[in-house]
Amino acid sequence: MRGIVFLVLSLLMGCDANTKLDQSPIGYIGFNGNKSWAIQFNDCTEHELRGAEKYLWFDRTLISISCYQFKSDDNAYLKNQDIQIYESPALDSPRKSINQFSELKISASGWGTFPNVYKTANGDWFRVKDGWIHLEPKDKEYVQFYKGAQSMTKKTAHDDYFYNH
């Protein structure tokens, strides 16, 4: 009987360890070229569609970025398209649409954090909190996967500029 209890407990602990491992980020989806992360500036750093589009990749509900106001006639690849989230890393798996990542958090100063990645598959599939996303060549113009934790080293300077400028 003790052997059976030990076996069941071992299996349960193994499952629990895998669950915790799945909850630990292995990286994040960030701007292509490792650009600094902040979504709105008060110094007009983004003033044209091309610069603003990369922010739209993360949140399709944005109406402006910095000094750029999205216009109804903008021919952006991302405009009026939801983000596709899949149940598994396969294009034929069930999917849902979202308009922004749930882990995208923006502070009052405009500093934010990118969506974390918890698993990868087949080079183009990434498990975020919402489900699996597939990065196609067009997506890779804006974003890429980075291993490790997000850098917050520029946040203090960013906040200082925002609150004291």
Coordinates of N, CA and C in Angstrom, one line a residue:
M1 N 0.8 -1.2 0.0 CA 0.0 0.0 0.0 C 0.9 1.3 0.0
R2 N 1.9 1.3 0.8 CA 2.8 2.4 0.9 C 3.4 2.7 -0.5
G3 N 3.7 1.6 -1.2 CA 4.3 1.7 -2.6 C 3.4 2.4 -3.5
I4 N 2.1 2.1 -3.4 CA 1.1 2.7 -4.3 C 0.9 4.2 -3.9
V5 N 0.9 4.5 -2.6 CA 0.8 5.9 -2.2 C 2.0 6.7 -2.7
F6 N 3.2 6.1 -2.5 CA 4.4 6.8 -3.0 C 4.4 7.0 -4.5
L7 N 3.9 6.0 -5.2 CA 3.8 6.2 -6.7 C 2.9 7.3 -7.1
V8 N 1.7 7.3 -6.5 CA 0.7 8.4 -6.8 C 1.3 9.7 -6.4
L9 N 1.9 9.9 -5.2 CA 2.4 11.2 -4.8 C 3.6 11.6 -5.7
S10 N 4.4 10.7 -6.2 CA 5.5 11.0 -7.1 C 4.9 11.5 -8.4
L11 N 3.9 10.8 -8.9 CA 3.3 11.3 -10.2 C 2.7 12.7 -10.0
L12 N 2.0 12.9 -8.9 CA 1.4 14.2 -8.7 C 2.5 15.3 -8.5
M13 N 3.5 15.0 -7.8 CA 4.6 16.0 -7.7 C 5.3 16.2 -9.0
G14 N 5.4 15.2 -9.9 CA 6.0 15.4 -11.2 C 5.1 16.3 -12.0
C15 N 3.8 16.1 -12.0 CA 2.8 17.0 -12.7 C 2.9 18.4 -12.2
D16 N 3.0 18.5 -10.9 CA 3.1 19.9 -10.3 C 4.4 20.6 -10.7
A17 N 5.5 19.9 -10.8 CA 6.7 20.5 -11.2 C 6.6 20.9 -12.7
N18 N 6.0 20.1 -13.5 CA 5.8 20.5 -14.9 C 4.9 21.7 -15.0
T19 N 3.9 21.8 -14.2 CA 3.0 23.0 -14.2 C 3.8 24.3 -13.9
K20 N 4.6 24.2 -12.8 CA 5.3 25.3 -12.4 C 6.4 25.7 -13.4
L21 N 7.0 24.8 -14.1 CA 8.0 25.0 -15.1 C 7.3 25.8 -16.3
D22 N 6.1 25.4 -16.6 CA 5.3 26.0 -17.7 C 5.0 27.5 -17.4
Q23 N 4.9 27.8 -16.1 CA 4.5 29.1 -15.7 C 5.7 30.1 -15.6
S24 N 6.9 29.6 -15.8 CA 8.1 30.4 -15.7 C 8.5 30.9 -17.1
P25 N 8.5 32.2 -17.3 CA 8.9 32.7 -18.7 C 10.3 32.3 -19.1
I26 N 10.4 32.0 -20.3 CA 11.8 31.7 -20.9 C 12.3 32.8 -21.7
G27 N 11.4 33.8 -22.0 CA 11.8 35.0 -22.8 C 10.6 35.8 -23.0
Y28 N 10.6 36.6 -24.1 CA 9.5 37.5 -24.4 C 9.5 37.9 -25.8
I29 N 8.4 38.3 -26.3 CA 8.3 38.9 -27.7 C 8.5 40.4 -27.6
G30 N 9.5 40.9 -28.2 CA 9.8 42.3 -28.1 C 10.0 42.9 -29.5
F31 N 10.3 44.2 -29.6 CA 10.5 44.9 -30.8 C 11.7 44.2 -31.6
N32 N 11.5 44.1 -32.9 CA 12.6 43.6 -33.7 C 13.8 44.6 -33.6
G33 N 15.0 44.1 -33.4 CA 16.2 44.9 -33.3 C 16.4 45.4 -31.9
N34 N 15.6 44.8 -30.9 CA 15.8 45.1 -29.5 C 15.7 46.6 -29.2
K35 N 14.7 47.2 -29.7 CA 14.4 48.7 -29.4 C 13.9 48.8 -28.0
S36 N 14.2 50.0 -27.4 CA 13.7 50.3 -26.1 C 12.2 50.2 -26.0
W37 N 11.7 49.8 -24.9 CA 10.3 49.5 -24.7 C 9.6 50.7 -24.0
A38 N 8.8 51.4 -24.6 CA 7.9 52.4 -24.0 C 6.8 52.7 -25.0
I39 N 5.6 52.7 -24.7 CA 4.6 52.7 -25.7 C 4.1 54.1 -26.0
Q40 N 4.2 55.1 -25.1 CA 3.8 56.4 -25.5 C 4.8 57.4 -24.9
F41 N 5.3 58.3 -25.7 CA 6.2 59.3 -25.2 C 5.5 60.7 -25.3
N42 N 6.0 61.6 -24.4 CA 5.5 63.0 -24.5 C 6.5 63.8 -25.3
D43 N 7.5 63.2 -26.0 CA 8.5 64.0 -26.7 C 8.4 63.8 -28.2
C44 N 7.3 63.2 -28.6 CA 7.0 63.0 -30.1 C 8.1 62.2 -30.8
T45 N 8.5 61.1 -30.2 CA 9.5 60.3 -30.9 C 8.9 59.5 -32.1
E46 N 7.6 59.2 -32.0 CA 7.0 58.5 -33.2 C 6.0 59.5 -33.8
H47 N 6.2 59.8 -35.1 CA 5.4 60.8 -35.7 C 5.0 60.4 -37.1
E48 N 5.2 59.1 -37.4 CA 4.7 58.6 -38.7 C 4.2 57.1 -38.5
L49 N 3.4 56.7 -39.5 CA 2.8 55.4 -39.4 C 3.8 54.3 -39.2
R50 N 4.9 54.3 -40.0 CA 5.9 53.2 -39.9 C 6.5 53.0 -38.5
G51 N 6.8 54.0 -37.8 CA 7.3 53.9 -36.5 C 6.2 53.5 -35.5
A52 N 5.0 53.9 -35.7 CA 3.9 53.6 -34.8 C 3.4 52.2 -35.0
E53 N 3.5 51.6 -36.1 CA 3.0 50.2 -36.4 C 3.5 49.2 -35.4
K54 N 4.8 49.3 -35.1 CA 5.3 48.2 -34.2 C 4.6 48.2 -32.9
Y55 N 4.1 49.3 -32.4 CA 3.3 49.3 -31.1 C 2.0 48.7 -31.4
L56 N 1.4 49.0 -32.5 CA 0.1 48.4 -32.9 C 0.1 46.9 -32.9
W57 N 1.3 46.3 -33.2 CA 1.4 44.9 -33.3 C 1.0 44.3 -31.9
F58 N 1.2 44.9 -30.8 CA 0.9 44.4 -29.5 C -0.5 44.8 -29.0
D59 N -1.0 45.9 -29.5 CA -2.3 46.4 -29.0 C -3.1 47.0 -30.2
R60 N -4.0 46.3 -30.8 CA -4.7 46.7 -32.0 C -5.8 47.8 -31.7
T61 N -6.0 48.1 -30.4 CA -6.9 49.1 -30.0 C -6.4 50.6 -29.9
L62 N -5.0 50.7 -30.1 CA -4.4 52.0 -30.0 C -4.9 53.0 -31.0
I63 N -5.2 54.2 -30.6 CA -5.6 55.2 -31.6 C -4.4 56.2 -31.9
S64 N -3.4 56.2 -31.0 CA -2.3 57.1 -31.2 C -1.1 56.5 -30.6
I65 N 0.1 56.9 -31.1 CA 1.4 56.5 -30.5 C 2.2 57.8 -30.5
S66 N 2.6 58.3 -29.4 CA 3.4 59.5 -29.3 C 2.6 60.6 -30.0
C67 N 3.2 61.2 -31.0 CA 2.5 62.2 -31.8 C 1.8 61.7 -33.0
Y68 N 1.8 60.4 -33.2 CA 1.1 59.9 -34.4 C -0.3 59.4 -34.1
Q69 N -1.2 60.0 -34.8 CA -2.6 59.5 -34.6 C -2.9 58.6 -35.8
F70 N -3.4 57.4 -35.5 CA -3.7 56.4 -36.6 C -5.0 57.0 -37.3
K71 N -4.9 56.9 -38.6 CA -5.9 57.5 -39.5 C -6.7 56.3 -40.1
S72 N -8.0 56.6 -40.4 CA -8.9 55.5 -41.0 C -8.4 55.0 -42.3
D73 N -7.6 55.8 -43.0 CA -7.2 55.4 -44.4 C -5.7 54.9 -44.4
D74 N -5.2 54.7 -43.2 CA -3.8 54.1 -43.1 C -3.9 52.6 -43.6
N75 N -2.9 52.3 -44.5 CA -2.8 51.0 -45.1 C -1.8 50.2 -44.3
A76 N -2.1 49.9 -43.1 CA -1.2 49.2 -42.2 C -1.6 47.7 -42.3
Y77 N -0.6 46.8 -42.3 CA -0.8 45.4 -42.3 C -1.6 45.0 -41.0
L78 N -1.4 45.6 -39.9 CA -2.0 45.3 -38.7 C -3.3 45.9 -38.4
K79 N -3.6 47.0 -39.2 CA -4.8 47.8 -38.9 C -6.1 46.9 -39.1
N80 N -7.0 47.0 -38.2 CA -8.3 46.3 -38.3 C -8.1 44.8 -38.4
Q81 N -7.1 44.2 -37.8 CA -6.9 42.8 -37.8 C -6.6 42.4 -36.3
D82 N -7.4 41.4 -35.9 CA -7.1 40.9 -34.5 C -5.9 40.0 -34.5
I83 N -5.4 39.8 -33.3 CA -4.3 38.9 -33.1 C -4.9 37.5 -32.9
Q84 N -4.3 36.5 -33.7 CA -4.8 35.1 -33.7 C -4.1 34.3 -32.6
I85 N -4.8 33.7 -31.7 CA -4.3 32.9 -30.6 C -4.8 31.5 -30.8
Y86 N -3.9 30.5 -30.9 CA -4.2 29.1 -31.2 C -4.1 28.3 -29.9
E87 N -4.9 27.2 -29.8 CA -4.9 26.3 -28.7 C -3.6 25.5 -28.7
S88 N -3.0 25.2 -29.8 CA -1.8 24.4 -29.9 C -1.0 25.0 -31.1
P89 N 0.3 24.6 -31.1 CA 1.2 25.2 -32.2 C 0.9 24.5 -33.6
A90 N -0.2 24.8 -34.1 CA -0.6 24.3 -35.5 C -1.7 25.2 -36.0
L91 N -1.5 25.6 -37.3 CA -2.4 26.5 -37.9 C -3.8 26.0 -38.0
D92 N -4.0 24.7 -38.0 CA -5.3 24.1 -38.1 C -6.0 23.8 -36.7
S93 N -5.3 24.3 -35.6 CA -5.9 24.1 -34.3 C -6.9 25.1 -34.1
P94 N -7.9 24.9 -33.1 CA -8.9 25.9 -32.8 C -8.2 27.2 -32.4
R95 N -8.8 28.3 -32.7 CA -8.2 29.6 -32.4 C -9.2 30.6 -32.0
K96 N -8.7 31.7 -31.4 CA -9.6 32.8 -31.0 C -8.9 34.1 -31.4
S97 N -9.6 35.2 -31.4 CA -9.0 36.5 -31.7 C -9.0 37.4 -30.5
I98 N -7.9 38.1 -30.3 CA -7.8 39.1 -29.3 C -7.3 40.4 -29.9
N99 N -7.5 41.5 -29.3 CA -7.0 42.8 -29.8 C -5.8 43.3 -29.1
Q100 N -5.5 42.7 -27.9 CA -4.2 43.1 -27.2 C -3.8 41.9 -26.3
F101 N -2.5 41.8 -26.1 CA -2.0 40.8 -25.2 C -2.4 41.1 -23.8
S102 N -2.8 40.1 -23.0 CA -3.2 40.3 -21.6 C -2.0 40.7 -20.7
E103 N -0.8 40.3 -21.1 CA 0.4 40.7 -20.3 C 1.0 42.0 -20.7
L104 N 0.4 42.7 -21.6 CA 0.9 44.0 -22.0 C 0.5 45.0 -21.0
K105 N 1.4 45.5 -20.2 CA 1.1 46.4 -19.1 C 1.8 47.7 -19.4
I106 N 1.0 48.9 -19.4 CA 1.6 50.2 -19.6 C 1.4 51.1 -18.4
S107 N 2.5 51.7 -17.9 CA 2.4 52.6 -16.8 C 1.9 53.9 -17.2
A108 N 1.6 54.8 -16.3 CA 1.1 56.2 -16.6 C 2.2 56.9 -17.4
S109 N 3.5 56.6 -17.1 CA 4.6 57.3 -17.8 C 4.8 56.8 -19.2
G110 N 4.1 55.7 -19.6 CA 4.3 55.2 -20.9 C 5.3 54.0 -21.0
W111 N 5.8 53.6 -19.9 CA 6.7 52.4 -19.8 C 5.8 51.2 -19.8
G112 N 6.2 50.1 -20.5 CA 5.5 48.9 -20.5 C 6.3 47.7 -20.5
T113 N 5.7 46.5 -20.3 CA 6.4 45.2 -20.4 C 5.8 44.4 -21.6
F114 N 6.6 43.7 -22.3 CA 6.2 42.9 -23.4 C 5.5 41.6 -22.9
P115 N 4.8 40.9 -23.7 CA 4.2 39.6 -23.4 C 5.3 38.6 -23.2
N116 N 5.3 37.8 -22.1 CA 6.2 36.8 -21.8 C 6.0 35.6 -22.7
V117 N 7.0 34.8 -22.9 CA 6.9 33.6 -23.7 C 7.3 32.4 -22.7
Y118 N 6.4 31.4 -22.7 CA 6.6 30.3 -21.8 C 7.1 29.0 -22.5
K119 N 6.9 28.9 -23.8 CA 7.4 27.8 -24.5 C 7.6 28.2 -26.0
T120 N 8.4 27.5 -26.7 CA 8.5 27.7 -28.2 C 8.3 26.3 -28.9
A121 N 7.9 26.4 -30.1 CA 7.8 25.2 -30.9 C 8.1 25.5 -32.4
N122 N 8.8 24.7 -33.1 CA 9.0 24.7 -34.5 C 9.6 26.1 -35.0
G123 N 10.2 26.8 -34.2 CA 10.9 28.1 -34.6 C 10.0 29.3 -34.7
D124 N 8.7 29.1 -35.1 CA 7.8 30.2 -35.3 C 6.6 30.3 -34.4
W125 N 6.5 29.4 -33.4 CA 5.4 29.3 -32.5 C 5.9 29.6 -31.1
F126 N 5.1 30.5 -30.4 CA 5.4 30.9 -29.1 C 4.2 30.9 -28.2
R127 N 4.4 30.3 -27.0 CA 3.3 30.2 -26.1 C 3.4 31.4 -25.2
V128 N 2.4 32.3 -25.3 CA 2.2 33.4 -24.4 C 1.1 33.1 -23.4
K129 N 0.8 34.0 -22.5 CA -0.3 33.7 -21.5 C -1.6 33.4 -22.2
D130 N -1.9 34.1 -23.3 CA -3.2 34.0 -23.9 C -3.3 32.7 -24.7
G131 N -2.2 32.1 -25.1 CA -2.2 30.9 -26.0 C -1.0 30.9 -26.9
W132 N -1.1 30.1 -28.0 CA 0.0 30.1 -28.9 C -0.1 31.1 -30.0
I133 N 1.0 31.8 -30.3 CA 1.0 32.7 -31.5 C 2.0 32.2 -32.5
H134 N 1.7 32.5 -33.8 CA 2.6 32.1 -34.9 C 3.1 33.4 -35.5
L135 N 4.5 33.5 -35.5 CA 5.1 34.7 -36.1 C 5.4 34.4 -37.6
E136 N 4.7 35.1 -38.4 CA 4.9 35.0 -39.8 C 6.0 36.0 -40.3
P137 N 6.5 35.9 -41.5 CA 7.5 36.8 -42.0 C 7.1 38.3 -41.8
K138 N 5.9 38.7 -42.0 CA 5.5 40.1 -41.9 C 5.6 40.5 -40.4
D139 N 5.2 39.6 -39.5 CA 5.3 39.9 -38.0 C 6.7 40.1 -37.6
K140 N 7.6 39.4 -38.2 CA 9.1 39.5 -37.9 C 9.7 40.8 -38.3
E141 N 9.0 41.6 -39.1 CA 9.4 42.9 -39.4 C 9.3 43.8 -38.2
Y142 N 8.4 43.5 -37.3 CA 8.1 44.3 -36.1 C 8.7 43.7 -34.8
V143 N 8.6 42.4 -34.7 CA 8.9 41.7 -33.4 C 9.7 40.5 -33.6
Q144 N 10.4 40.1 -32.5 CA 11.1 38.8 -32.5 C 11.1 38.3 -31.0
F145 N 11.5 37.1 -30.9 CA 11.6 36.4 -29.6 C 13.0 36.7 -29.0
Y146 N 13.0 37.0 -27.7 CA 14.2 37.2 -27.0 C 14.3 36.3 -25.8
K147 N 15.4 35.6 -25.6 CA 15.5 34.7 -24.4 C 15.8 35.5 -23.2
G148 N 15.4 35.1 -22.1 CA 15.7 35.7 -20.8 C 14.7 36.8 -20.4
A149 N 15.1 37.5 -19.4 CA 14.2 38.5 -18.8 C 14.3 39.8 -19.5
Q150 N 13.2 40.6 -19.4 CA 13.2 41.9 -20.0 C 14.0 42.9 -19.2
S151 N 14.7 43.8 -19.9 CA 15.6 44.8 -19.2 C 14.7 45.9 -18.8
M152 N 14.9 46.3 -17.5 CA 14.2 47.5 -17.0 C 15.1 48.6 -16.7
T153 N 16.4 48.5 -17.2 CA 17.4 49.5 -16.8 C 17.1 50.9 -17.3
K154 N 16.3 51.1 -18.3 CA 16.0 52.4 -18.8 C 14.7 53.0 -18.2
K155 N 14.0 52.2 -17.4 CA 12.7 52.7 -16.9 C 12.9 53.9 -16.0
T156 N 13.9 53.9 -15.1 CA 14.1 55.1 -14.2 C 14.3 56.4 -15.0
A157 N 15.2 56.3 -16.0 CA 15.4 57.5 -16.8 C 14.2 57.9 -17.6
H158 N 13.5 56.9 -18.1 CA 12.2 57.2 -18.8 C 11.2 57.9 -17.9
D159 N 11.0 57.3 -16.7 CA 10.1 57.9 -15.7 C 10.5 59.3 -15.3
D160 N 11.8 59.5 -15.0 CA 12.3 60.8 -14.6 C 12.0 61.8 -15.7
Y161 N 12.3 61.5 -16.9 CA 12.0 62.4 -18.0 C 10.5 62.7 -18.1
F162 N 9.6 61.7 -18.0 CA 8.2 61.9 -18.1 C 7.7 62.8 -17.0
Y163 N 8.1 62.5 -15.8 CA 7.5 63.2 -14.7 C 8.1 64.6 -14.4
N164 N 9.3 64.8 -14.9 CA 10.1 66.1 -14.6 C 10.3 67.0 -15.8
H165 N 9.9 66.6 -17.0 CA 10.2 67.4 -18.2 C 9.1 68.4 -18.4

